[in-house]
mmCIF file of C-alpha atoms in Angstrom:
data_model
loop_
_atom_site.group_PDB
_atom_site.id
_atom_site.type_symbol
_atom_site.label_atom_id
_atom_site.label_comp_id
_atom_site.label_asym_id
_atom_site.label_seq_id
_atom_site.Cartn_x
_atom_site.Cartn_y
_atom_site.Cartn_z
ATOM 1 C CA MET A 1 -7.658 -15.226 12.185
ATOM 2 C CA ASP A 2 -6.611 -12.364 9.922
ATOM 3 C CA ILE A 3 -6.487 -9.008 11.761
ATOM 4 C CA PHE A 4 -8.625 -7.416 9.036
ATOM 5 C CA GLU A 5 -11.423 -9.927 9.729
ATOM 6 C CA MET A 6 -11.449 -9.270 13.475
ATOM 7 C CA LYS A 7 -14.195 -7.131 14.970
ATOM 8 C CA PHE A 8 -13.286 -3.461 15.317
ATOM 9 C CA SER A 9 -15.083 -3.492 18.686
ATOM 10 C CA LYS A 10 -12.569 -6.085 19.924
ATOM 11 C CA VAL A 11 -9.323 -4.656 18.475
ATOM 12 C CA PHE A 12 -9.636 -0.888 18.933
ATOM 13 C CA PRO A 13 -10.212 -1.071 22.709
ATOM 14 C CA LEU A 14 -6.794 -2.740 22.964
ATOM 15 C CA LEU A 15 -5.187 0.358 21.425
ATOM 16 C CA ILE A 16 -7.092 2.574 23.841
ATOM 17 C CA ALA A 17 -6.072 0.418 26.812
ATOM 18 C CA LYS A 18 -2.408 0.527 25.790
ATOM 19 C CA ALA A 19 -2.413 4.334 25.763
ATOM 20 C CA VAL A 20 -4.465 4.679 28.961
ATOM 21 C CA ARG A 21 -2.132 2.300 30.840
ATOM 22 C CA LYS A 22 0.677 4.722 30.035
ATOM 23 C CA GLY A 23 -1.211 7.784 31.290
ATOM 24 C CA ARG A 24 -2.732 8.974 28.032
ATOM 25 C CA THR A 25 -6.445 9.456 27.379
ATOM 26 C CA GLU A 26 -9.064 7.773 25.254
ATOM 27 C CA GLY A 27 -9.630 11.191 23.658
ATOM 28 C CA GLU A 28 -6.014 11.299 22.510
ATOM 29 C CA VAL A 29 -6.403 7.882 20.861
ATOM 30 C CA PHE A 30 -9.526 9.163 19.111
ATOM 31 C CA ALA A 31 -7.571 12.257 18.027
ATOM 32 C CA VAL A 32 -4.695 10.338 16.420
ATOM 33 C CA THR A 33 -7.142 7.884 14.838
ATOM 34 C CA GLY A 34 -9.209 10.753 13.467
ATOM 35 C CA TRP A 35 -6.079 12.448 12.120
ATOM 36 C CA LEU A 36 -5.141 9.265 10.260
ATOM 37 C CA THR A 37 -8.571 8.176 8.996
ATOM 38 C CA GLY A 38 -10.866 11.197 8.981
ATOM 39 C CA TYR A 39 -13.345 9.529 11.352
ATOM 40 C CA SER A 40 -14.933 11.786 13.947
ATOM 41 C CA GLU A 41 -15.047 10.698 17.575
ATOM 42 C CA GLU A 42 -18.781 10.056 17.175
ATOM 43 C CA GLU A 43 -18.168 7.828 14.140
ATOM 44 C CA LEU A 44 -15.491 5.892 16.023
ATOM 45 C CA ARG A 45 -17.828 5.424 18.994
ATOM 46 C CA ALA A 46 -20.527 4.130 16.631
ATOM 47 C CA LEU A 47 -18.047 1.619 15.184
ATOM 48 C CA LEU A 48 -17.096 0.568 18.714
ATOM 49 C CA SER A 49 -20.723 -0.118 19.577
ATOM 50 C CA SER A 50 -21.267 -2.084 16.371
ATOM 51 C CA ASP A 51 -20.654 -5.789 16.595
ATOM 52 C CA SER A 52 -20.476 -6.221 12.839
ATOM 53 C CA ALA A 53 -17.762 -3.813 11.656
ATOM 54 C CA THR A 54 -14.409 -5.462 11.037
ATOM 55 C CA TYR A 55 -11.015 -3.847 11.429
ATOM 56 C CA GLY A 56 -10.561 -4.145 7.668
ATOM 57 C CA GLU A 57 -13.842 -2.320 7.028
ATOM 58 C CA PHE A 58 -12.771 0.391 9.475
ATOM 59 C CA LEU A 59 -9.683 1.035 7.341
ATOM 60 C CA ASP A 60 -11.289 0.453 3.928
ATOM 61 C CA GLN A 61 -14.228 2.760 4.643
ATOM 62 C CA ALA A 62 -12.246 5.546 6.302
ATOM 63 C CA PRO A 63 -13.693 8.914 5.285
ATOM 64 C CA ARG A 64 -10.334 10.354 4.199
ATOM 65 C CA MET A 65 -6.964 8.844 4.886
ATOM 66 C CA ASN A 66 -4.525 11.613 5.706
ATOM 67 C CA PRO A 67 -1.937 12.011 2.928
ATOM 68 C CA ALA A 68 0.590 13.079 5.599
ATOM 69 C CA ARG A 69 0.447 9.530 7.008
ATOM 70 C CA PHE A 70 3.305 8.622 4.679
ATOM 71 C CA LEU A 71 5.532 10.903 6.751
ATOM 72 C CA VAL A 72 5.127 8.568 9.756
ATOM 73 C CA LYS A 73 8.422 6.757 10.184
ATOM 74 C CA GLY A 74 9.871 4.317 12.646
ATOM 75 C CA ARG A 75 9.532 0.767 13.867
ATOM 76 C CA ILE A 76 6.509 -1.046 15.177
ATOM 77 C CA CYS A 77 6.831 -4.713 16.120
ATOM 78 C CA GLY A 78 10.371 -4.612 14.743
ATOM 79 C CA ILE A 79 9.245 -3.583 11.257
ATOM 80 C CA ARG A 80 9.931 -0.200 9.657
ATOM 81 C CA VAL A 81 6.511 1.300 8.879
ATOM 82 C CA GLU A 82 7.731 3.031 5.726
ATOM 83 C CA GLU A 83 8.950 -0.297 4.279
ATOM 84 C CA ILE A 84 5.611 -2.117 4.481
ATOM 85 C CA GLU A 85 4.489 -2.704 0.912
ATOM 86 C CA ASP A 86 0.846 -3.742 1.452
ATOM 87 C CA PRO A 87 -1.027 -0.398 1.706
ATOM 88 C CA ARG A 88 -3.689 -1.785 4.022
ATOM 89 C CA MET A 89 -1.168 -3.317 6.415
ATOM 90 C CA ARG A 90 0.922 -0.133 6.287
ATOM 91 C CA ASP A 91 -2.119 1.944 7.322
ATOM 92 C CA LEU A 92 -2.846 -0.483 10.155
ATOM 93 C CA ARG A 93 0.759 -0.277 11.355
ATOM 94 C CA ILE A 94 0.757 3.521 11.062
ATOM 95 C CA LEU A 95 -2.157 3.609 13.507
ATOM 96 C CA ASP A 96 -0.237 1.229 15.786
ATOM 97 C CA LYS A 97 2.783 3.542 15.563
ATOM 98 C CA LEU A 98 0.722 6.647 16.388
ATOM 99 C CA VAL A 99 -0.749 4.967 19.474
ATOM 100 C CA ASP A 100 2.679 3.605 20.415
ATOM 101 C CA ASP A 101 4.127 7.137 20.246
ATOM 102 C CA LEU A 102 1.282 8.328 22.493
ATOM 103 C CA ALA A 103 1.990 5.565 24.977
ATOM 104 C CA LYS A 104 5.673 6.491 25.002
ATOM 105 C CA GLY A 105 4.768 10.036 26.053
ATOM 106 C CA LYS A 106 5.377 11.870 22.794
ATOM 107 C CA PRO A 107 3.419 15.175 22.683
ATOM 108 C CA ILE A 108 0.275 14.869 20.581
ATOM 109 C CA ASP A 109 1.178 17.947 18.521
ATOM 110 C CA LYS A 110 4.389 16.213 17.452
ATOM 111 C CA ILE A 111 2.557 12.967 16.691
ATOM 112 C CA LEU A 112 0.060 14.836 14.509
ATOM 113 C CA MET A 113 2.910 16.782 12.906
ATOM 114 C CA LYS A 114 1.574 20.159 14.017
ATOM 115 C CA ASN A 115 5.021 21.688 14.469
#
């Protein structure tokens, strides 16, 4: 099954669990997701409780994708994020990279580029 067709309520908890296993918080995952997409924590919780929203819809209907997301660099699953040509897949992998950086212990201010 295509990742974009999967239920948001099934995929997003995996990102949360990854960060929490490494000592980070659910709130921090909501913060990096909100930074990327413009969703509030309440909107993300509503999507989580919905059994109809897909992961693709979550990305396609994001209130305001952060233009600074293109500054996110590095590898996720062996692929350089900045080299992904499909904009939708790049945005998905940017979120993966943000959560991965959280899980690796990177300070949230650095992840959100608040230097």
